[in-house]
mmCIF file of C-alpha atoms and ligand atoms in Angstrom:
data_model
loop_
_atom_site.group_PDB
_atom_site.id
_atom_site.type_symbol
_atom_site.label_atom_id
_atom_site.label_comp_id
_atom_site.label_asym_id
_atom_site.label_seq_id
_atom_site.Cartn_x
_atom_site.Cartn_y
_atom_site.Cartn_z
ATOM 1 C CA UNK A 466 249.149 209.708 27.547
ATOM 2 C CA UNK A 467 245.934 210.795 25.968
ATOM 3 C CA UNK A 468 247.380 209.843 22.620
ATOM 4 C CA UNK A 469 248.496 206.490 23.961
ATOM 5 C CA UNK A 470 244.995 205.865 25.180
ATOM 6 C CA UNK A 471 243.463 206.805 21.875
ATOM 7 C CA UNK A 472 245.838 204.426 20.101
ATOM 8 C CA UNK A 473 244.925 201.633 22.420
ATOM 9 C CA UNK A 474 241.265 202.325 21.752
ATOM 10 C CA UNK A 475 241.769 202.339 18.016
ATOM 11 C CA UNK A 476 243.796 199.109 18.009
ATOM 12 C CA UNK A 477 241.384 197.357 20.309
ATOM 13 C CA UNK A 478 238.354 198.362 18.267
ATOM 14 C CA UNK A 479 240.074 197.165 15.101
ATOM 15 C CA UNK A 480 240.817 193.821 16.697
ATOM 16 C CA UNK A 481 237.287 193.520 18.038
ATOM 17 C CA UNK A 482 235.932 194.163 14.583
ATOM 18 C CA UNK A 483 237.855 191.128 13.290
ATOM 19 C CA UNK A 484 236.779 188.718 16.014
ATOM 20 C CA UNK A 485 235.592 185.394 14.606
ATOM 21 C CA UNK A 486 234.953 183.236 17.714
ATOM 22 C CA UNK A 487 234.377 183.331 21.477
ATOM 23 C CA UNK A 488 237.977 182.534 22.395
ATOM 24 C CA UNK A 489 239.152 185.661 20.675
ATOM 25 C CA UNK A 490 236.737 187.727 22.757
ATOM 26 C CA UNK A 491 238.439 186.441 25.886
ATOM 27 C CA UNK A 492 241.937 186.975 24.491
ATOM 28 C CA UNK A 493 241.222 190.592 23.666
ATOM 29 C CA UNK A 494 239.576 191.180 27.006
ATOM 30 C CA UNK A 495 242.687 189.796 28.732
ATOM 31 C CA UNK A 496 245.018 191.861 26.604
ATOM 32 C CA UNK A 497 243.283 195.192 27.193
ATOM 33 C CA UNK A 498 241.022 195.022 30.197
ATOM 34 C CA UNK A 499 242.513 192.575 32.710
ATOM 35 C CA UNK A 500 244.576 193.621 35.693
ATOM 36 C CA UNK A 501 247.761 193.221 33.658
ATOM 37 C CA UNK A 502 246.111 194.582 30.492
ATOM 38 C CA UNK A 503 247.223 197.629 28.542
ATOM 39 C CA UNK A 504 244.640 200.002 30.019
ATOM 40 C CA UNK A 505 245.621 199.203 33.541
ATOM 41 C CA UNK A 506 249.281 199.810 32.742
ATOM 42 C CA UNK A 507 248.365 203.313 31.688
ATOM 43 C CA UNK A 508 246.203 203.858 34.762
ATOM 44 C CA UNK A 509 249.214 203.027 36.904
ATOM 45 C CA UNK A 510 250.956 206.067 35.427
ATOM 46 C CA UNK A 511 248.124 208.435 36.479
ATOM 47 C CA UNK A 512 249.683 209.091 39.856
ATOM 48 C CA UNK A 513 252.509 211.098 38.254
ATOM 49 C CA UNK A 514 250.111 213.554 36.571
ATOM 50 C CA UNK A 515 248.815 216.883 37.818
ATOM 51 C CA UNK A 516 245.404 216.808 39.462
ATOM 52 C CA UNK A 517 243.720 218.319 36.457
ATOM 53 C CA UNK A 518 245.329 215.920 33.961
ATOM 54 C CA UNK A 519 244.584 213.040 36.264
ATOM 55 C CA UNK A 520 240.892 213.851 35.955
ATOM 56 C CA UNK A 521 240.910 214.191 32.179
ATOM 57 C CA UNK A 522 243.087 211.166 31.444
ATOM 58 C CA UNK A 523 241.416 209.107 34.152
ATOM 59 C CA UNK A 524 237.939 209.665 32.862
ATOM 60 C CA UNK A 525 239.081 209.022 29.294
ATOM 61 C CA UNK A 526 240.603 205.716 30.395
ATOM 62 C CA UNK A 527 237.370 204.771 32.130
ATOM 63 C CA UNK A 528 235.296 205.688 29.136
ATOM 64 C CA UNK A 529 237.536 203.581 26.901
ATOM 65 C CA UNK A 530 237.219 200.624 29.290
ATOM 66 C CA UNK A 531 233.460 200.908 29.201
ATOM 67 C CA UNK A 532 233.277 201.200 25.431
ATOM 68 C CA UNK A 533 235.548 198.211 24.950
ATOM 69 C CA UNK A 534 233.483 196.219 27.447
ATOM 70 C CA UNK A 535 230.321 197.005 25.509
ATOM 71 C CA UNK A 536 231.885 196.145 22.162
ATOM 72 C CA UNK A 537 233.255 192.875 23.536
ATOM 73 C CA UNK A 538 229.923 191.950 25.086
ATOM 74 C CA UNK A 539 228.203 192.489 21.764
ATOM 75 C CA UNK A 540 230.664 190.164 20.028
ATOM 76 C CA UNK A 541 230.384 187.649 22.819
ATOM 77 C CA UNK A 542 226.591 187.508 22.478
ATOM 78 C CA UNK A 543 226.801 187.056 18.729
ATOM 79 C CA UNK A 544 229.329 184.224 18.841
ATOM 80 C CA UNK A 545 227.823 182.557 21.887
ATOM 81 C CA UNK A 546 224.503 182.252 20.112
ATOM 82 C CA UNK A 547 226.182 181.150 16.908
ATOM 83 C CA UNK A 548 228.202 178.407 18.628
ATOM 84 C CA UNK A 549 225.176 177.251 20.596
ATOM 85 C CA UNK A 550 223.071 177.028 17.434
ATOM 86 C CA UNK A 551 225.778 175.023 15.705
ATOM 87 C CA UNK A 552 226.109 172.690 18.678
ATOM 88 C CA UNK A 553 222.375 172.104 18.880
ATOM 89 C CA UNK A 554 222.177 171.437 15.173
ATOM 90 C CA UNK A 555 225.026 168.897 15.312
ATOM 91 C CA UNK A 556 223.890 167.134 18.454
ATOM 92 C CA UNK A 557 220.345 166.517 17.417
ATOM 93 C CA UNK A 558 218.988 163.404 19.142
ATOM 94 C CA UNK A 559 218.013 160.548 16.896
ATOM 95 C CA UNK A 560 214.787 159.362 18.464
ATOM 96 C CA UNK A 561 214.547 156.447 16.036
ATOM 97 C CA UNK A 562 217.613 154.744 17.576
ATOM 98 C CA UNK A 563 216.659 151.623 19.499
ATOM 99 C CA UNK A 564 217.094 151.956 23.290
ATOM 100 C CA UNK A 565 219.658 150.251 25.504
ATOM 101 C CA UNK A 566 218.239 147.401 27.584
ATOM 102 C CA UNK A 567 218.731 147.933 31.297
ATOM 103 C CA UNK A 568 217.648 144.867 33.257
ATOM 104 C CA UNK A 569 215.387 145.811 36.128
ATOM 105 C CA UNK A 570 216.470 144.727 39.598
ATOM 106 C CA UNK A 571 214.050 143.155 42.043
ATOM 107 C CA UNK A 572 213.726 142.789 45.751
ATOM 108 C CA UNK A 573 214.779 139.320 46.898
ATOM 109 C CA UNK A 574 211.759 137.244 47.986
ATOM 110 C CA UNK A 575 213.224 136.804 51.477
ATOM 111 C CA UNK A 576 213.637 140.549 51.879
ATOM 112 C CA UNK A 577 210.101 141.212 50.698
ATOM 113 C CA UNK A 578 208.754 138.471 52.991
ATOM 114 C CA UNK A 579 210.579 140.008 55.963
ATOM 115 C CA UNK A 580 209.197 143.413 55.013
ATOM 116 C CA UNK A 581 205.690 142.048 54.651
ATOM 117 C CA UNK A 582 205.725 140.209 57.991
ATOM 118 C CA UNK A 583 207.347 143.142 59.740
ATOM 119 C CA UNK A 584 204.732 145.556 58.494
ATOM 120 C CA UNK A 585 201.888 143.256 59.594
ATOM 121 C CA UNK A 586 203.265 143.260 63.129
ATOM 122 C CA UNK A 587 203.828 146.991 62.984
ATOM 123 C CA UNK A 588 200.130 147.481 62.296
ATOM 124 C CA UNK A 589 199.495 145.311 65.374
ATOM 125 C CA UNK A 590 201.600 147.702 67.465
ATOM 126 C CA UNK A 591 205.000 145.956 67.489
ATOM 127 C CA UNK A 592 208.180 147.870 66.732
ATOM 128 C CA UNK A 593 211.356 146.520 65.163
ATOM 129 C CA UNK A 594 214.351 146.274 67.496
ATOM 130 C CA UNK A 595 217.560 148.089 66.628
ATOM 131 C CA UNK A 596 219.945 145.693 64.843
ATOM 132 C CA UNK A 597 222.441 145.789 67.705
ATOM 133 C CA UNK A 598 219.868 143.881 69.781
ATOM 134 C CA UNK A 599 220.400 140.822 67.628
ATOM 135 C CA UNK A 600 223.993 140.327 66.505
ATOM 136 C CA UNK A 601 224.731 137.290 64.343
ATOM 137 C CA UNK A 602 227.901 136.605 66.306
ATOM 138 C CA UNK A 603 226.511 136.112 69.771
ATOM 139 C CA UNK A 604 227.542 134.861 73.200
ATOM 140 C CA UNK A 605 226.179 131.626 74.630
ATOM 141 C CA UNK A 606 224.930 133.836 77.439
ATOM 142 C CA UNK A 607 222.338 135.535 75.204
ATOM 143 C CA UNK A 608 221.784 132.669 72.783
ATOM 144 C CA UNK A 609 221.200 130.047 75.528
ATOM 145 C CA UNK A 610 221.877 130.893 79.210
ATOM 146 C CA UNK A 611 219.472 133.790 79.599
ATOM 147 C CA UNK A 612 216.842 131.873 77.631
ATOM 148 C CA UNK A 613 216.754 129.205 80.298
ATOM 149 C CA UNK A 614 218.405 126.625 78.030
ATOM 150 C CA UNK A 615 220.104 124.071 80.323
ATOM 151 C CA UNK A 616 223.849 123.438 79.978
ATOM 152 C CA UNK A 617 223.261 119.914 78.693
ATOM 153 C CA UNK A 618 220.553 120.815 76.165
ATOM 154 C CA UNK A 619 221.211 119.130 72.787
ATOM 155 C CA UNK A 620 220.822 122.458 70.938
ATOM 156 C CA UNK A 621 224.108 123.561 72.533
ATOM 157 C CA UNK A 622 225.929 120.638 70.975
ATOM 158 C CA UNK A 623 228.513 121.355 68.288
ATOM 159 C CA UNK A 624 226.414 119.034 66.125
ATOM 160 C CA UNK A 625 223.773 121.769 66.141
ATOM 161 C CA UNK A 626 225.428 125.102 66.842
ATOM 162 C CA UNK A 627 228.480 126.717 65.250
ATOM 163 C CA UNK A 628 231.077 127.714 67.830
ATOM 164 C CA UNK A 629 233.594 130.348 66.815
ATOM 165 C CA UNK A 630 237.253 130.681 67.657
ATOM 166 C CA UNK A 631 236.802 134.402 68.441
ATOM 167 C CA UNK A 632 236.558 133.676 72.152
ATOM 168 C CA UNK A 633 235.249 130.858 74.307
ATOM 169 C CA UNK A 634 231.433 130.760 74.383
ATOM 170 C CA UNK A 635 230.971 132.858 71.249
ATOM 171 C CA UNK A 636 228.606 131.261 68.732
ATOM 172 C CA UNK A 637 226.881 132.067 65.475
ATOM 173 C CA UNK A 638 223.481 132.582 66.971
ATOM 174 C CA UNK A 639 221.119 129.709 66.386
ATOM 175 C CA UNK A 640 217.918 131.649 67.031
ATOM 176 C CA UNK A 641 216.689 135.236 67.073
ATOM 177 C CA UNK A 642 215.448 134.699 70.643
ATOM 178 C CA UNK A 643 218.611 136.461 71.856
ATOM 179 C CA UNK A 644 216.807 139.656 70.823
ATOM 180 C CA UNK A 645 214.195 138.985 73.531
ATOM 181 C CA UNK A 646 216.818 139.235 76.255
ATOM 182 C CA UNK A 647 218.489 142.307 74.807
ATOM 183 C CA UNK A 648 215.095 144.008 74.450
ATOM 184 C CA UNK A 649 214.117 143.359 78.069
ATOM 185 C CA UNK A 650 217.429 143.982 79.845
ATOM 186 C CA UNK A 651 217.340 147.252 81.758
ATOM 187 C CA UNK A 652 213.917 148.180 80.382
ATOM 188 C CA UNK A 653 210.482 148.442 81.888
ATOM 189 C CA UNK A 654 207.359 146.890 80.318
ATOM 190 C CA UNK A 655 205.355 147.387 78.240
ATOM 191 C CA UNK A 656 207.750 145.845 75.721
ATOM 192 C CA UNK A 657 206.341 144.944 72.319
ATOM 193 C CA UNK A 658 208.979 144.149 69.716
ATOM 194 C CA UNK A 659 209.825 142.072 66.701
ATOM 195 C CA UNK A 660 213.370 141.240 65.623
ATOM 196 C CA UNK A 661 214.129 139.889 62.154
ATOM 197 C CA UNK A 662 217.528 138.349 61.512
ATOM 198 C CA UNK A 663 219.741 135.565 60.211
ATOM 199 C CA UNK A 664 220.526 132.462 62.238
ATOM 200 C CA UNK A 665 222.980 129.610 61.766
ATOM 201 C CA UNK A 666 222.718 125.885 62.409
ATOM 202 C CA UNK A 667 225.035 123.016 61.737
ATOM 203 C CA UNK A 668 222.667 121.168 59.402
ATOM 204 C CA UNK A 669 223.135 118.769 56.551
ATOM 205 C CA UNK A 670 221.896 120.861 53.648
ATOM 206 C CA UNK A 671 218.927 119.487 51.734
ATOM 207 C CA UNK A 672 215.672 120.693 50.159
ATOM 208 C CA UNK A 673 214.245 121.601 53.571
ATOM 209 C CA UNK A 674 217.288 122.651 55.557
ATOM 210 C CA UNK A 675 220.088 125.108 55.070
ATOM 211 C CA UNK A 676 222.915 125.926 57.463
ATOM 212 C CA UNK A 677 221.737 129.503 57.711
ATOM 213 C CA UNK A 678 218.247 130.907 57.401
ATOM 214 C CA UNK A 679 216.113 133.758 58.695
ATOM 215 C CA UNK A 680 213.793 134.146 61.629
ATOM 216 C CA UNK A 681 211.510 136.801 63.015
ATOM 217 C CA UNK A 682 211.221 136.916 66.766
ATOM 218 C CA UNK A 683 208.377 138.580 68.631
ATOM 219 C CA UNK A 684 207.861 139.510 72.272
ATOM 220 C CA UNK A 685 205.092 141.215 74.203
ATOM 221 C CA UNK A 686 205.500 141.799 77.951
ATOM 222 C CA UNK A 687 203.105 143.820 80.055
ATOM 223 C CA UNK A 688 200.713 143.482 82.994
ATOM 224 C CA UNK A 689 197.990 140.912 82.416
ATOM 225 C CA UNK A 690 199.158 139.377 79.116
ATOM 226 C CA UNK A 691 197.581 135.943 78.601
ATOM 227 C CA UNK A 692 197.685 133.002 76.215
ATOM 228 C CA UNK A 693 194.517 134.475 74.726
ATOM 229 C CA UNK A 694 196.533 137.521 73.623
ATOM 230 C CA UNK A 695 199.122 135.209 72.069
ATOM 231 C CA UNK A 696 196.456 133.346 70.090
ATOM 232 C CA UNK A 697 194.721 136.533 69.059
ATOM 233 C CA UNK A 698 197.886 138.174 67.733
ATOM 234 C CA UNK A 699 199.214 135.078 65.937
ATOM 235 C CA UNK A 700 195.856 134.149 64.399
ATOM 236 C CA UNK A 701 195.500 137.685 63.144
ATOM 237 C CA UNK A 702 199.005 137.594 61.694
ATOM 238 C CA UNK A 703 198.347 134.305 59.912
ATOM 239 C CA UNK A 704 195.006 135.523 58.602
ATOM 240 C CA UNK A 705 196.616 138.625 57.090
ATOM 241 C CA UNK A 706 199.694 136.812 55.774
ATOM 242 C CA UNK A 707 198.048 133.690 54.294
ATOM 243 C CA UNK A 708 194.544 135.018 53.667
ATOM 244 C CA UNK A 709 191.293 133.702 55.124
ATOM 245 C CA UNK A 710 191.347 130.319 53.473
ATOM 246 C CA UNK A 711 194.351 128.639 55.135
ATOM 247 C CA UNK A 712 193.387 126.517 58.158
ATOM 248 C CA UNK A 713 195.785 126.662 61.129
ATOM 249 C CA UNK A 714 196.136 124.746 64.357
ATOM 250 C CA UNK A 715 197.887 125.267 67.684
ATOM 251 C CA UNK A 716 199.743 122.226 69.036
ATOM 252 C CA UNK A 717 201.299 121.922 72.464
ATOM 253 C CA UNK A 718 205.086 121.826 72.476
ATOM 254 C CA UNK A 719 208.136 122.612 74.558
ATOM 255 C CA UNK A 720 210.706 125.406 74.508
ATOM 256 C CA UNK A 721 212.985 126.134 77.472
ATOM 257 C CA UNK A 722 212.123 129.841 77.436
ATOM 258 C CA UNK A 723 208.331 129.541 77.327
ATOM 259 C CA UNK A 724 205.786 127.843 79.560
ATOM 260 C CA UNK A 725 203.359 126.709 78.271
ATOM 261 C CA UNK A 726 204.672 126.428 74.713
ATOM 262 C CA UNK A 727 202.940 125.840 71.419
ATOM 263 C CA UNK A 728 203.695 125.271 67.799
ATOM 264 C CA UNK A 729 201.490 126.654 65.085
ATOM 265 C CA UNK A 730 200.839 124.660 61.930
ATOM 266 C CA UNK A 731 199.335 125.781 58.634
ATOM 267 C CA UNK A 732 197.590 123.351 56.298
ATOM 268 C CA UNK A 733 200.040 121.970 53.720
ATOM 269 C CA UNK A 734 200.004 124.095 50.582
ATOM 270 C CA UNK A 735 201.113 121.184 48.366
ATOM 271 C CA UNK A 736 198.390 118.659 49.213
ATOM 272 C CA UNK A 737 195.779 120.830 50.950
ATOM 273 C CA UNK A 738 195.728 118.614 53.996
ATOM 274 C CA UNK A 739 195.601 115.219 52.273
ATOM 275 C CA UNK A 740 199.144 114.281 53.272
ATOM 276 C CA UNK A 741 202.173 114.306 50.969
ATOM 277 C CA UNK A 742 205.979 114.167 50.955
ATOM 278 C CA UNK A 743 206.357 117.849 51.847
ATOM 279 C CA UNK A 744 204.280 117.501 55.039
ATOM 280 C CA UNK A 745 205.495 113.957 55.764
ATOM 281 C CA UNK A 746 201.954 112.699 55.290
ATOM 282 C CA UNK A 747 200.451 114.788 58.103
ATOM 283 C CA UNK A 748 198.669 117.430 56.038
ATOM 284 C CA UNK A 749 200.167 120.164 58.259
ATOM 285 C CA UNK A 750 203.349 122.244 58.196
ATOM 286 C CA UNK A 751 204.818 123.929 61.236
ATOM 287 C CA UNK A 752 205.295 127.677 60.781
ATOM 288 C CA UNK A 753 206.212 128.997 64.187
ATOM 289 C CA UNK A 754 207.000 128.344 67.806
ATOM 290 C CA UNK A 755 205.465 130.383 70.590
ATOM 291 C CA UNK A 756 204.562 130.444 74.253
ATOM 292 C CA UNK A 757 204.187 132.414 77.446
ATOM 293 C CA UNK A 758 207.564 133.798 78.550
ATOM 294 C CA UNK A 759 208.986 131.525 81.268
ATOM 295 C CA UNK A 760 209.086 133.286 84.689
ATOM 296 C CA UNK A 761 212.783 132.341 84.940
ATOM 297 C CA UNK A 762 213.527 134.369 81.819
ATOM 298 C CA UNK A 763 211.693 137.392 83.212
ATOM 299 C CA UNK A 764 213.527 137.076 86.548
ATOM 300 C CA UNK A 765 216.839 136.851 84.727
ATOM 301 C CA UNK A 766 216.344 140.281 83.143
ATOM 302 C CA UNK A 767 215.008 141.833 86.354
ATOM 303 C CA UNK A 768 211.298 141.871 85.472
ATOM 304 C CA UNK A 769 209.020 140.667 88.276
ATOM 305 C CA UNK A 770 207.003 137.668 86.975
ATOM 306 C CA UNK A 771 204.411 138.218 89.705
ATOM 307 C CA UNK A 772 203.600 141.602 88.217
ATOM 308 C CA UNK A 773 204.242 141.075 84.531
ATOM 309 C CA UNK A 774 203.650 138.327 82.006
ATOM 310 C CA UNK A 775 204.243 138.035 78.309
ATOM 311 C CA UNK A 776 204.272 135.913 75.219
ATOM 312 C CA UNK A 777 206.968 135.270 72.641
ATOM 313 C CA UNK A 778 207.121 133.692 69.237
ATOM 314 C CA UNK A 779 209.662 132.852 66.569
ATOM 315 C CA UNK A 780 209.048 132.039 62.924
ATOM 316 C CA UNK A 781 211.145 130.897 60.003
ATOM 317 C CA UNK A 782 211.077 133.356 57.116
ATOM 318 C CA UNK A 783 212.046 130.823 54.424
ATOM 319 C CA UNK A 784 209.345 128.495 55.720
ATOM 320 C CA UNK A 785 206.704 131.203 55.507
ATOM 321 C CA UNK A 786 207.765 132.245 52.013
ATOM 322 C CA UNK A 787 207.864 128.603 50.821
ATOM 323 C CA UNK A 788 204.379 128.007 52.161
ATOM 324 C CA UNK A 789 202.935 131.094 50.580
ATOM 325 C CA UNK A 790 204.494 130.675 47.144
ATOM 326 C CA UNK A 791 204.663 126.862 47.016
ATOM 327 C CA UNK A 792 208.475 126.762 46.809
ATOM 328 C CA UNK A 793 209.707 123.227 47.362
ATOM 329 C CA UNK A 794 213.450 123.727 47.905
ATOM 330 C CA UNK A 795 214.998 126.143 50.442
ATOM 331 C CA UNK A 796 218.262 126.240 48.472
ATOM 332 C CA UNK A 797 216.537 128.198 45.704
ATOM 333 C CA UNK A 798 216.650 131.283 47.937
ATOM 334 C CA UNK A 799 220.436 131.234 48.050
ATOM 335 C CA UNK A 800 221.494 130.083 44.578
ATOM 336 C CA UNK A 801 220.791 133.458 42.983
ATOM 337 C CA UNK A 802 219.368 131.875 39.867
ATOM 338 C CA UNK A 803 217.583 134.670 38.018
ATOM 339 C CA UNK A 804 214.973 132.276 36.642
ATOM 340 C CA UNK A 805 213.818 131.780 40.218
ATOM 341 C CA UNK A 806 214.252 135.346 41.457
ATOM 342 C CA UNK A 807 212.408 136.876 38.488
ATOM 343 C CA UNK A 808 209.179 135.222 39.563
ATOM 344 C CA UNK A 809 208.705 137.456 42.593
HETATM 345 N N1 LIG B 1017 213.740 130.039 68.978
HETATM 346 C C1 LIG B 1017 212.865 128.937 68.574
HETATM 347 C C2 LIG B 1017 213.554 128.146 67.464
HETATM 348 O O1 LIG B 1017 214.464 128.623 66.877
HETATM 349 C C3 LIG B 1017 211.557 129.465 68.066
HETATM 350 C C4 LIG B 1017 210.726 130.040 69.156
HETATM 351 C C5 LIG B 1017 209.881 129.238 69.865
HETATM 352 C C6 LIG B 1017 210.825 131.356 69.515
HETATM 353 C C7 LIG B 1017 209.088 129.727 70.874
HETATM 354 C C8 LIG B 1017 210.072 131.882 70.540
HETATM 355 C C9 LIG B 1017 209.196 131.045 71.215
HETATM 356 O O2 LIG B 1017 210.125 133.141 70.913
HETATM 357 O O3 LIG B 1017 208.423 131.566 72.196
HETATM 358 O O4 LIG B 1017 213.154 127.057 67.216
#
C-alpha cells in the first residue's frame, strides 16, 4: 500500500508539473483528491490493516493529500493570475467610443401638478386620503346621494354622467367629492384631507373639455370652522401656487353639498384681465369650487352639524396647470406628443 501511495504521489506530481491551465488543476484535483479520487480509494482499504500499519499508511496518505493540495494551489494561483491578466488586457475599455443615447424620461405635467398642489396642502396640515376612499368606479350613493344631490339634478343625467353596466346605480365618478363622504363616514372630527383623482364626464371633447380629467378635493371639518378659514386656506394655496402677482376673486355660487358656496377665479393668464377668447371676454377664469359643508351632508355621515362645521373645495388639475403654464388646449395632456411633454 505504501508503494501504491508513493506511485500515486509520483504520478500526481508529474501531472501537476505539466499543468498548463486552470481547468487542468480541477481535473487533477478531482482525479486524486475528491471523494471518489485515487487517494480516497486507498484510504478505504486502511480498515483491513493492523493498527500499527494503519497509523503509518494513514499518516502517509494524509501527508500526500496535503502536499498535492499545496502543489495544486500553487498552480491554481499562477494560472488564475495569468488568465485574469489576459482577460483584462483583451477587454480594455475604449473610452474614445461615442456613448449610446438614452432618452431621459420626465414626469408628466399633470402628475407634477398634482404633486405640487398636494404638497402645498400638506404644508397646510392636510393629509392625502388612501386611494380606496375615491374609487373611479363609484356608486350613485357616494357620487350623488350622500352629497345631497337631488334625484332630478341635471348632473345625474346620462348626458352628463357615464353609467356602467356593472350594476344598477354604478357610475364612473363625475367628481372627487365622493372622497368627502368616505373620509367622514364612521370617523370623528377633526378631519382634514385632500383627495386627488380622475373623474369622468360625458362631454363633447374640445380645447377646453375632455371626457375625463383630474380633480383634487379638500375637506376640513372640526369645531368652529368658518368661511374665514376657507378663504384663508384657499388664498394661501393660490398665493403659493400662482405666486403673489395673480389677482383672485371669490364669487357666490351654488353646489348641493355646500351652503353657502363660492367659486374662485384667477385673472386670465392669456389677456391679464382685459378679456379674450380663453376667458370668454370676462378677464377671469374659474379655478375651483368651494363652500361650507351643508348640514345635511354632515348629518348623513353621522356628524352633528350643531357641534361641528367644515369647508370643502374641489379644483380641476388640468385647469390649474393650463393657467400656470399658459396651455391653451386640454387635449395636449393626453396626446402624449413628446414635443409638448418635453417642455415641463
Ligand atoms: N365637485 C364640484 C365639481 O366637480 C367641485 C366642488 C365644489 C367641490 C364645491 C367641493 C365644493 O368640495 O365644496 O364641480
